[in-house]
mmCIF file of C-alpha atoms in Angstrom:
data_model
loop_
_atom_site.group_PDB
_atom_site.id
_atom_site.type_symbol
_atom_site.label_atom_id
_atom_site.label_comp_id
_atom_site.label_asym_id
_atom_site.label_seq_id
_atom_site.Cartn_x
_atom_site.Cartn_y
_atom_site.Cartn_z
ATOM 1 C CA MET A 1209 -53.466 -42.980 53.891
ATOM 2 C CA ASN A 1210 -50.011 -44.394 54.547
ATOM 3 C CA VAL A 1211 -46.850 -43.570 52.661
ATOM 4 C CA THR A 1212 -47.142 -46.506 50.373
ATOM 5 C CA GLU A 1213 -50.738 -45.934 49.244
ATOM 6 C CA LYS A 1214 -49.761 -42.107 48.532
ATOM 7 C CA VAL A 1215 -47.050 -43.669 46.307
ATOM 8 C CA ILE A 1216 -49.333 -45.864 44.461
ATOM 9 C CA ASN A 1217 -51.841 -43.125 43.879
ATOM 10 C CA ILE A 1218 -49.320 -40.696 42.547
ATOM 11 C CA LEU A 1219 -47.933 -43.166 39.979
ATOM 12 C CA LYS A 1220 -51.356 -44.282 38.830
ATOM 13 C CA GLU A 1221 -52.197 -40.714 38.139
ATOM 14 C CA LEU A 1222 -49.282 -40.418 36.010
ATOM 15 C CA GLY A 1223 -50.330 -43.386 33.967
ATOM 16 C CA TYR A 1224 -48.138 -46.081 35.459
ATOM 17 C CA LYS A 1225 -49.319 -49.598 35.957
ATOM 18 C CA VAL A 1226 -48.539 -50.164 39.712
ATOM 19 C CA PHE A 1227 -47.686 -53.399 41.661
ATOM 20 C CA GLU A 1228 -47.257 -53.436 45.488
ATOM 21 C CA ASN A 1229 -44.825 -55.795 47.412
ATOM 22 C CA VAL A 1230 -43.080 -57.406 44.384
ATOM 23 C CA GLU A 1231 -40.057 -59.758 44.394
ATOM 24 C CA LEU A 1232 -37.878 -59.446 41.386
ATOM 25 C CA LYS A 1233 -35.189 -62.033 40.521
ATOM 26 C CA GLY A 1234 -31.894 -60.670 39.354
ATOM 27 C CA LYS A 1235 -29.339 -62.039 36.827
ATOM 28 C CA SER A 1236 -27.187 -63.254 39.684
ATOM 29 C CA GLY A 1237 -30.136 -65.512 40.974
ATOM 30 C CA LEU A 1238 -30.632 -63.256 43.892
ATOM 31 C CA THR A 1239 -34.302 -61.991 44.773
ATOM 32 C CA TYR A 1240 -35.114 -58.447 45.821
ATOM 33 C CA ALA A 1241 -38.067 -57.140 47.647
ATOM 34 C CA ILE A 1242 -39.520 -54.255 46.077
ATOM 35 C CA ASP A 1243 -42.171 -52.107 47.860
ATOM 36 C CA VAL A 1244 -43.744 -50.574 44.758
ATOM 37 C CA TYR A 1245 -43.046 -51.576 41.167
ATOM 38 C CA ALA A 1246 -44.444 -49.326 38.442
ATOM 39 C CA VAL A 1247 -44.452 -49.803 34.487
ATOM 40 C CA LYS A 1248 -45.385 -47.307 31.976
ATOM 41 C CA GLU A 1249 -45.361 -48.263 28.201
ATOM 42 C CA ASP A 1250 -46.027 -46.294 24.965
ATOM 43 C CA PRO A 1251 -44.858 -46.981 21.528
ATOM 44 C CA PHE A 1252 -41.509 -45.197 21.964
ATOM 45 C CA CYS A 1253 -40.314 -46.887 25.151
ATOM 46 C CA ARG A 1254 -41.026 -48.716 28.388
ATOM 47 C CA ILE A 1255 -40.136 -47.385 31.862
ATOM 48 C CA ARG A 1256 -39.920 -49.574 34.753
ATOM 49 C CA VAL A 1257 -39.368 -48.159 38.128
ATOM 50 C CA ALA A 1258 -38.648 -49.680 41.531
ATOM 51 C CA VAL A 1259 -39.749 -47.649 44.608
ATOM 52 C CA LEU A 1260 -38.156 -48.354 47.982
ATOM 53 C CA ILE A 1261 -39.929 -47.001 51.116
ATOM 54 C CA PRO A 1262 -37.726 -47.284 54.173
ATOM 55 C CA GLN A 1263 -39.242 -47.397 57.643
ATOM 56 C CA GLY A 1264 -36.596 -44.947 58.970
ATOM 57 C CA LYS A 1265 -33.546 -42.995 57.973
ATOM 58 C CA ILE A 1266 -32.118 -44.026 54.618
ATOM 59 C CA THR A 1267 -28.796 -45.737 55.041
ATOM 60 C CA LYS A 1268 -25.712 -46.470 53.055
ATOM 61 C CA ASP A 1269 -26.520 -50.198 52.912
ATOM 62 C CA MET A 1270 -30.028 -49.477 51.469
ATOM 63 C CA VAL A 1271 -28.494 -47.428 48.654
ATOM 64 C CA LEU A 1272 -25.997 -50.260 47.990
ATOM 65 C CA GLN A 1273 -29.036 -52.432 47.793
ATOM 66 C CA ALA A 1274 -30.628 -49.987 45.334
ATOM 67 C CA LYS A 1275 -27.801 -50.004 43.199
ATOM 68 C CA MET A 1276 -27.565 -53.866 43.159
ATOM 69 C CA ILE A 1277 -31.220 -53.928 41.916
ATOM 70 C CA LEU A 1278 -30.217 -51.337 39.184
ATOM 71 C CA SER A 1279 -27.333 -53.682 37.943
ATOM 72 C CA ASP A 1280 -28.636 -56.944 38.515
ATOM 73 C CA VAL A 1281 -32.414 -56.648 37.588
ATOM 74 C CA GLU A 1282 -33.098 -56.349 33.984
ATOM 75 C CA SER A 1283 -36.742 -55.216 34.496
ATOM 76 C CA VAL A 1284 -35.736 -52.153 36.343
ATOM 77 C CA ASP A 1285 -34.754 -48.950 34.656
ATOM 78 C CA ARG A 1286 -34.721 -46.765 37.626
ATOM 79 C CA VAL A 1287 -34.785 -46.957 41.470
ATOM 80 C CA ILE A 1288 -36.265 -44.287 43.590
ATOM 81 C CA ILE A 1289 -35.974 -44.267 47.342
ATOM 82 C CA ILE A 1290 -38.727 -42.245 49.267
ATOM 83 C CA ASN A 1291 -37.142 -40.146 51.919
ATOM 84 C CA THR A 1292 -39.572 -39.815 54.877
ATOM 85 C CA SER A 1293 -37.165 -39.636 57.933
ATOM 86 C CA GLY A 1294 -33.827 -38.057 56.608
ATOM 87 C CA ILE A 1295 -30.817 -39.611 54.891
ATOM 88 C CA GLU A 1296 -27.270 -40.389 56.208
ATOM 89 C CA LYS A 1297 -24.468 -38.299 54.669
ATOM 90 C CA GLU A 1298 -22.486 -41.148 53.322
ATOM 91 C CA ALA A 1299 -25.694 -42.705 51.837
ATOM 92 C CA TYR A 1300 -26.456 -39.434 49.852
ATOM 93 C CA LYS A 1301 -22.975 -39.151 48.324
ATOM 94 C CA LEU A 1302 -23.095 -43.019 47.254
ATOM 95 C CA ALA A 1303 -26.503 -42.522 45.812
ATOM 96 C CA GLU A 1304 -25.010 -39.803 43.287
ATOM 97 C CA THR A 1305 -22.000 -41.842 42.125
ATOM 98 C CA GLY A 1306 -22.331 -43.983 39.089
ATOM 99 C CA THR A 1307 -25.723 -44.722 37.773
ATOM 100 C CA PRO A 1308 -27.691 -42.641 40.174
ATOM 101 C CA VAL A 1309 -30.227 -43.762 42.726
ATOM 102 C CA LEU A 1310 -32.905 -41.047 42.961
ATOM 103 C CA ILE A 1311 -33.831 -40.127 46.508
ATOM 104 C CA VAL A 1312 -36.924 -38.010 46.750
ATOM 105 C CA SER A 1313 -39.494 -36.782 49.223
ATOM 106 C CA LEU A 1314 -43.240 -37.765 48.658
ATOM 107 C CA ASP A 1315 -43.941 -34.364 47.636
ATOM 108 C CA ALA A 1316 -41.447 -34.513 44.690
ATOM 109 C CA LEU A 1317 -42.269 -37.823 43.448
ATOM 110 C CA ALA A 1318 -44.662 -36.718 40.825
ATOM 111 C CA LYS A 1319 -42.010 -34.459 39.242
ATOM 112 C CA THR A 1320 -39.113 -36.862 39.498
ATOM 113 C CA ALA A 1321 -41.284 -39.737 37.837
ATOM 114 C CA GLU A 1322 -41.954 -37.357 35.139
ATOM 115 C CA GLU A 1323 -38.365 -36.550 34.501
ATOM 116 C CA VAL A 1324 -37.449 -40.327 34.620
ATOM 117 C CA GLU A 1325 -39.600 -40.582 31.537
ATOM 118 C CA GLU A 1326 -37.706 -38.028 29.533
ATOM 119 C CA PHE A 1327 -34.602 -39.707 29.044
ATOM 120 C CA GLN A 1328 -36.057 -41.779 26.193
ATOM 121 C CA HIS A 1329 -39.009 -39.908 24.873
ATOM 122 C CA TYR A 1330 -37.577 -38.154 21.689
ATOM 123 C CA ALA A 1331 -38.862 -38.346 18.135
ATOM 124 C CA PHE A 1332 -38.078 -36.210 15.036
ATOM 125 C CA LYS A 1333 -40.957 -33.907 13.828
ATOM 126 C CA LEU A 1334 -42.672 -35.542 10.666
ATOM 127 C CA LEU A 1335 -42.209 -32.936 8.121
ATOM 128 C CA VAL A 1336 -42.890 -35.051 4.907
ATOM 129 C CA ASP A 1337 -46.617 -36.002 4.805
ATOM 130 C CA GLU A 1338 -48.043 -39.040 3.162
ATOM 131 C CA ASP A 1339 -49.022 -37.125 -0.084
ATOM 132 C CA ARG A 1340 -45.492 -35.920 -0.412
ATOM 133 C CA ALA A 1341 -43.979 -39.286 0.092
ATOM 134 C CA ARG A 1342 -46.167 -40.861 -2.499
ATOM 135 C CA SER A 1343 -44.939 -37.922 -4.903
ATOM 136 C CA LEU A 1344 -41.354 -38.727 -4.093
ATOM 137 C CA VAL A 1345 -42.067 -42.357 -4.856
ATOM 138 C CA LYS A 1346 -43.665 -41.610 -8.094
ATOM 139 C CA GLN A 1347 -40.597 -39.470 -9.075
ATOM 140 C CA TYR A 1348 -38.150 -42.247 -8.027
ATOM 141 C CA LEU A 1349 -40.051 -44.777 -10.174
ATOM 142 C CA LEU A 1350 -40.229 -42.518 -13.219
ATOM 143 C CA ASN A 1351 -36.406 -42.179 -13.169
ATOM 144 C CA SER A 1352 -35.556 -45.699 -12.858
ATOM 145 C CA TYR A 1353 -36.428 -49.031 -14.812
ATOM 146 C CA LEU A 1354 -39.311 -49.616 -12.134
ATOM 147 C CA ALA A 1355 -41.700 -47.226 -13.776
ATOM 148 C CA SER A 1356 -44.116 -50.167 -14.269
ATOM 149 C CA ALA A 1357 -43.962 -51.062 -10.347
ATOM 150 C CA LYS A 1358 -47.211 -50.446 -8.414
ATOM 151 C CA VAL A 1359 -47.454 -49.147 -5.054
ATOM 152 C CA ARG A 1360 -49.255 -51.603 -2.744
ATOM 153 C CA SER A 1361 -49.081 -49.683 0.624
ATOM 154 C CA VAL A 1362 -47.550 -46.665 2.353
ATOM 155 C CA GLU A 1363 -47.118 -46.950 5.959
ATOM 156 C CA LEU A 1364 -45.530 -44.618 8.673
ATOM 157 C CA VAL A 1365 -42.852 -46.328 10.771
ATOM 158 C CA TYR A 1366 -40.726 -44.901 13.520
ATOM 159 C CA LYS A 1367 -37.196 -46.372 13.433
ATOM 160 C CA PRO A 1368 -34.720 -46.067 16.379
ATOM 161 C CA TYR A 1369 -31.306 -44.573 15.808
ATOM 162 C CA TYR A 1370 -28.713 -43.478 18.267
ATOM 163 C CA LEU A 1371 -27.751 -39.690 17.494
ATOM 164 C CA ILE A 1372 -24.162 -39.366 18.424
ATOM 165 C CA TYR A 1373 -22.334 -36.135 18.742
ATOM 166 C CA TYR A 1374 -18.486 -36.254 18.976
ATOM 167 C CA ARG A 1375 -15.371 -34.285 19.358
ATOM 168 C CA THR A 1376 -12.115 -35.203 17.816
ATOM 169 C CA THR A 1377 -8.749 -33.491 16.855
ATOM 170 C CA VAL A 1378 -7.309 -33.583 13.397
ATOM 171 C CA ASP A 1379 -4.103 -31.750 12.442
ATOM 172 C CA GLU A 1380 -4.225 -30.017 15.915
ATOM 173 C CA LYS A 1381 -7.670 -28.761 15.137
ATOM 174 C CA GLN A 1382 -10.730 -29.618 17.146
ATOM 175 C CA LEU A 1383 -13.619 -30.901 14.984
ATOM 176 C CA PHE A 1384 -17.188 -31.492 16.003
ATOM 177 C CA GLY A 1385 -19.588 -33.755 14.223
ATOM 178 C CA GLY A 1386 -22.621 -35.929 14.435
ATOM 179 C CA MET A 1387 -23.735 -39.135 13.088
ATOM 180 C CA PHE A 1388 -26.703 -41.703 13.194
ATOM 181 C CA VAL A 1389 -26.199 -45.270 14.151
ATOM 182 C CA ASP A 1390 -29.055 -47.607 13.220
ATOM 183 C CA ALA A 1391 -30.341 -48.955 16.600
ATOM 184 C CA VAL A 1392 -31.541 -52.223 14.783
ATOM 185 C CA THR A 1393 -28.714 -53.201 12.474
ATOM 186 C CA GLY A 1394 -25.799 -51.400 14.312
ATOM 187 C CA LYS A 1395 -24.705 -49.670 11.131
ATOM 188 C CA ILE A 1396 -23.892 -46.063 10.598
ATOM 189 C CA GLU A 1397 -26.642 -44.455 8.450
ATOM 190 C CA THR A 1398 -24.575 -42.139 5.941
ATOM 191 C CA LYS A 1399 -27.798 -41.039 4.092
ATOM 192 C CA LEU A 1400 -28.880 -38.930 7.325
ATOM 193 C CA ALA A 1401 -25.469 -37.156 7.408
ATOM 194 C CA THR A 1402 -27.007 -33.776 6.489
ATOM 195 C CA LEU A 1403 -29.732 -34.199 9.219
ATOM 196 C CA ALA A 1404 -27.201 -34.685 12.098
ATOM 197 C CA PRO A 1405 -25.804 -30.889 12.363
ATOM 198 C CA LYS A 1406 -29.447 -29.709 12.642
ATOM 199 C CA ALA A 1407 -30.969 -32.574 14.532
ATOM 200 C CA LEU A 1408 -31.532 -30.895 17.814
ATOM 201 C CA SER A 1409 -33.825 -28.231 16.350
ATOM 202 C CA LEU A 1410 -35.933 -30.986 14.792
ATOM 203 C CA ILE A 1411 -36.303 -33.030 17.818
ATOM 204 C CA GLN A 1412 -39.112 -32.660 20.222
ATOM 205 C CA LYS A 1413 -40.331 -34.330 23.337
ATOM 206 C CA LYS A 1414 -42.961 -36.910 22.532
ATOM 207 C CA LEU A 1415 -46.246 -35.385 23.432
ATOM 208 C CA TYR A 1416 -48.786 -37.369 21.394
ATOM 209 C CA LYS A 1417 -52.493 -37.728 21.833
ATOM 210 C CA ALA A 1418 -53.622 -41.427 21.851
ATOM 211 C CA SER A 1419 -55.074 -40.707 18.234
ATOM 212 C CA ASP A 1420 -51.634 -39.545 16.998
ATOM 213 C CA ILE A 1421 -49.615 -42.436 18.210
ATOM 214 C CA PRO A 1422 -47.989 -44.389 15.257
ATOM 215 C CA THR A 1423 -49.126 -47.965 14.802
ATOM 216 C CA VAL A 1424 -45.480 -49.279 14.017
ATOM 217 C CA VAL A 1425 -42.625 -48.426 16.213
ATOM 218 C CA GLU A 1426 -39.329 -50.498 15.972
ATOM 219 C CA GLU A 1427 -37.534 -51.653 19.033
ATOM 220 C CA PRO A 1428 -33.770 -50.948 19.281
ATOM 221 C CA LYS A 1429 -31.596 -54.289 19.091
ATOM 222 C CA ILE A 1430 -28.504 -52.926 20.353
ATOM 223 C CA ASP A 1431 -27.681 -50.723 23.420
ATOM 224 C CA GLU A 1432 -25.911 -47.347 23.769
ATOM 225 C CA ASP A 1433 -22.547 -48.825 24.517
ATOM 226 C CA ARG A 1434 -22.379 -50.789 21.326
ATOM 227 C CA ALA A 1435 -23.505 -47.720 19.318
ATOM 228 C CA LYS A 1436 -20.549 -45.755 20.827
ATOM 229 C CA LYS A 1437 -18.265 -48.350 19.760
ATOM 230 C CA VAL A 1438 -19.475 -48.367 16.228
ATOM 231 C CA ALA A 1439 -18.933 -44.655 16.102
ATOM 232 C CA GLU A 1440 -15.348 -45.007 17.506
ATOM 233 C CA HIS A 1441 -14.476 -47.646 15.081
ATOM 234 C CA LEU A 1442 -15.110 -45.121 12.132
ATOM 235 C CA PHE A 1443 -11.901 -43.192 13.251
ATOM 236 C CA VAL A 1444 -8.302 -44.184 12.624
ATOM 237 C CA GLY A 1445 -5.815 -43.201 15.272
ATOM 238 C CA GLU A 1446 -6.815 -40.965 18.245
ATOM 239 C CA GLN A 1447 -10.372 -41.956 19.286
ATOM 240 C CA PRO A 1448 -13.009 -39.379 19.333
ATOM 241 C CA GLU A 1449 -14.660 -38.074 22.584
ATOM 242 C CA ILE A 1450 -18.547 -39.036 22.558
ATOM 243 C CA VAL A 1451 -20.109 -35.808 23.633
ATOM 244 C CA GLN A 1452 -23.628 -37.035 23.607
ATOM 245 C CA CYS A 1453 -25.463 -40.233 22.569
ATOM 246 C CA GLN A 1454 -29.269 -40.146 22.529
ATOM 247 C CA LEU A 1455 -31.933 -42.590 21.540
ATOM 248 C CA VAL A 1456 -34.081 -40.948 18.917
ATOM 249 C CA TYR A 1457 -36.915 -42.102 16.763
ATOM 250 C CA LEU A 1458 -37.005 -41.058 12.890
ATOM 251 C CA PRO A 1459 -40.416 -41.207 11.070
ATOM 252 C CA VAL A 1460 -39.781 -43.346 7.861
ATOM 253 C CA TRP A 1461 -42.354 -43.946 5.168
ATOM 254 C CA ARG A 1462 -42.158 -47.572 4.311
ATOM 255 C CA VAL A 1463 -43.680 -48.077 0.701
ATOM 256 C CA GLU A 1464 -44.374 -51.555 -0.544
ATOM 257 C CA LEU A 1465 -43.871 -52.043 -4.307
ATOM 258 C CA VAL A 1466 -45.054 -54.886 -6.626
ATOM 259 C CA TYR A 1467 -42.767 -55.449 -9.431
ATOM 260 C CA LYS A 1468 -43.164 -58.296 -11.811
ATOM 261 C CA GLY A 1469 -45.190 -60.245 -9.381
ATOM 262 C CA ARG A 1470 -42.763 -59.738 -6.414
ATOM 263 C CA THR A 1471 -42.930 -57.472 -3.433
ATOM 264 C CA TYR A 1472 -40.168 -54.972 -2.598
ATOM 265 C CA LEU A 1473 -39.758 -52.271 0.043
ATOM 266 C CA LEU A 1474 -38.653 -48.700 -0.314
ATOM 267 C CA GLU A 1475 -38.146 -46.299 2.524
ATOM 268 C CA ILE A 1476 -38.202 -42.347 2.684
ATOM 269 C CA ASP A 1477 -37.057 -40.233 5.488
ATOM 270 C CA GLY A 1478 -40.058 -38.497 6.856
ATOM 271 C CA VAL A 1479 -38.007 -35.455 7.824
ATOM 272 C CA GLU A 1480 -36.176 -34.408 4.724
ATOM 273 C CA GLY A 1481 -37.536 -36.677 2.200
ATOM 274 C CA SER A 1482 -34.498 -38.433 1.155
ATOM 275 C CA LEU A 1483 -34.371 -42.095 0.027
ATOM 276 C CA LEU A 1484 -33.077 -44.263 2.981
ATOM 277 C CA SER A 1485 -33.340 -47.824 1.105
ATOM 278 C CA GLU A 1486 -34.409 -48.877 -2.346
ATOM 279 C CA PRO A 1487 -35.498 -52.192 -3.791
ATOM 280 C CA ASN A 1488 -32.836 -54.647 -4.244
ATOM 281 C CA ILE A 1489 -33.716 -55.851 -7.538
ATOM 282 C CA LYS A 1490 -31.358 -57.679 -10.090
ATOM 283 C CA ALA A 1491 -31.849 -55.822 -13.275
ATOM 284 C CA GLY A 1492 -32.493 -57.852 -16.363
ATOM 285 C CA LEU A 1493 -31.154 -56.841 -19.796
ATOM 286 C CA LEU A 1494 -34.373 -54.818 -20.801
ATOM 287 C CA ASP A 1495 -34.443 -53.236 -17.473
ATOM 288 C CA LYS A 1496 -30.779 -51.898 -18.048
ATOM 289 C CA VAL A 1497 -31.789 -50.756 -21.382
ATOM 290 C CA LEU A 1498 -34.783 -48.943 -19.880
ATOM 291 C CA THR A 1499 -32.485 -47.234 -17.376
ATOM 292 C CA TYR A 1500 -30.318 -46.076 -20.048
ATOM 293 C CA LEU A 1501 -33.530 -44.552 -21.600
ATOM 294 C CA TYR A 1502 -34.510 -42.762 -18.462
ATOM 295 C CA GLU A 1503 -30.840 -41.521 -17.762
ATOM 296 C CA PRO A 1504 -29.705 -41.055 -21.493
ATOM 297 C CA TRP A 1505 -26.650 -38.720 -21.189
ATOM 298 C CA LYS A 1506 -25.007 -40.354 -18.155
ATOM 299 C CA ALA A 1507 -25.783 -43.902 -19.706
ATOM 300 C CA LEU A 1508 -24.353 -43.042 -22.977
ATOM 301 C CA GLU A 1509 -21.246 -41.620 -21.392
ATOM 302 C CA ASP A 1510 -20.592 -44.585 -19.208
ATOM 303 C CA PHE A 1511 -21.353 -47.017 -22.087
ATOM 304 C CA GLY A 1512 -19.274 -45.186 -24.444
ATOM 305 C CA LYS A 1513 -16.291 -45.274 -21.979
ATOM 306 C CA LYS A 1514 -16.625 -48.939 -21.501
ATOM 307 C CA VAL A 1515 -16.826 -49.653 -25.339
ATOM 308 C CA LEU A 1516 -13.832 -47.549 -26.189
ATOM 309 C CA ARG A 1517 -11.744 -49.232 -23.247
ATOM 310 C CA TYR A 1518 -12.905 -52.639 -24.878
ATOM 311 C CA LEU A 1519 -12.279 -51.936 -28.374
ATOM 312 C CA SER A 1520 -8.668 -50.655 -27.739
ATOM 313 C CA VAL A 1521 -7.608 -54.255 -26.873
ATOM 314 C CA LEU A 1522 -9.362 -55.934 -29.852
ATOM 315 C CA GLY A 1523 -8.098 -56.750 -33.310
ATOM 316 C CA THR A 1524 -9.553 -55.424 -36.517
ATOM 317 C CA ARG A 1525 -12.031 -58.438 -37.145
ATOM 318 C CA GLU A 1526 -13.408 -58.362 -33.559
ATOM 319 C CA LYS A 1527 -13.918 -54.815 -33.663
ATOM 320 C CA LYS A 1528 -16.109 -55.071 -36.714
ATOM 321 C CA ILE A 1529 -18.146 -57.746 -35.166
ATOM 322 C CA ILE A 1530 -18.551 -55.656 -31.862
ATOM 323 C CA ILE A 1531 -19.675 -52.597 -34.056
ATOM 324 C CA PHE A 1532 -22.087 -54.591 -35.988
ATOM 325 C CA ILE A 1533 -23.630 -55.895 -32.621
ATOM 326 C CA LEU A 1534 -23.860 -52.461 -31.262
ATOM 327 C CA LEU A 1535 -25.628 -51.211 -34.235
ATOM 328 C CA ILE A 1536 -28.275 -53.858 -33.695
ATOM 329 C CA LEU A 1537 -28.644 -52.943 -30.133
ATOM 330 C CA ILE A 1538 -29.135 -49.118 -31.156
ATOM 331 C CA LEU A 1539 -31.794 -50.039 -33.604
ATOM 332 C CA LEU A 1540 -33.425 -52.128 -30.927
ATOM 333 C CA ILE A 1541 -33.335 -49.203 -28.671
ATOM 334 C CA ILE A 1542 -34.787 -46.767 -30.925
ATOM 335 C CA SER A 1543 -37.601 -49.293 -31.809
ATOM 336 C CA ILE A 1544 -38.564 -49.717 -28.160
ATOM 337 C CA SER A 1545 -38.498 -45.954 -27.413
ATOM 338 C CA VAL A 1546 -40.588 -45.179 -30.417
ATOM 339 C CA LYS A 1547 -43.298 -47.819 -29.158
#
């Protein structure tokens, strides 16, 4: 069995789909010959590895070629060169600069291929089960004018976020912080702010059985560089130092509601149970009245302040008319609540 056959067997045992003697075209229009091209996919990521197998010692030119493949070919995430006959000193130094080209022996290939997978395989532990999610939805509906809404479906979705840890200086004091940037919309998710400080303890390497793999996993639409720029734009003056930027997947319970014949979505964080998004419904007059009934004290306080502010600029006749209208509204509210 020659080296190429051994490489193919090792990658196949690790679950890769393997292709031999492939030509890949780069963005520049150049075509590159790849000895072994391997792809591994799961719901969380896709790893595409190009393996080069030299006939002799690894040269500087070969490493340059590998780096060109990395930068020019979009369908390659990592390049591995198999070391069978030694490596030139300059070639080794070049391989470690910038985006590294991995140079390994045949015996170390299996371990290296597994390490390549780790850079993107992170998901938060699901701590809020479906029963708890449904209970939170019910509680949310009872405390809003959506009490009559019906739950059509509850689905577990894994959403991609960039977890960014940063260091900055304020008043000569160094501060450390973390934030989440939505990898689909590119917006900072402020509702996950309390999760960031303890995120590392809640993150685990993805080790799912086939039966445990979620059916819906959203793909990121923005890259790491853009996520970092979003984080940096949050600060005025001196820019923060980005300490770490990691693509992570957050379990989210996506709830489909039916209200007045229309369908709306509500999302609940599957780690802490916080509400990430709620239905964007334009409330009618009756809906607003019902909201006041569900939250009487706060509603009464807000309403009273607005009325007093409005009455302060009206004349005596206008005040009498407004007070009369308010009395009618109060009677209507009482009659509705009695029913």
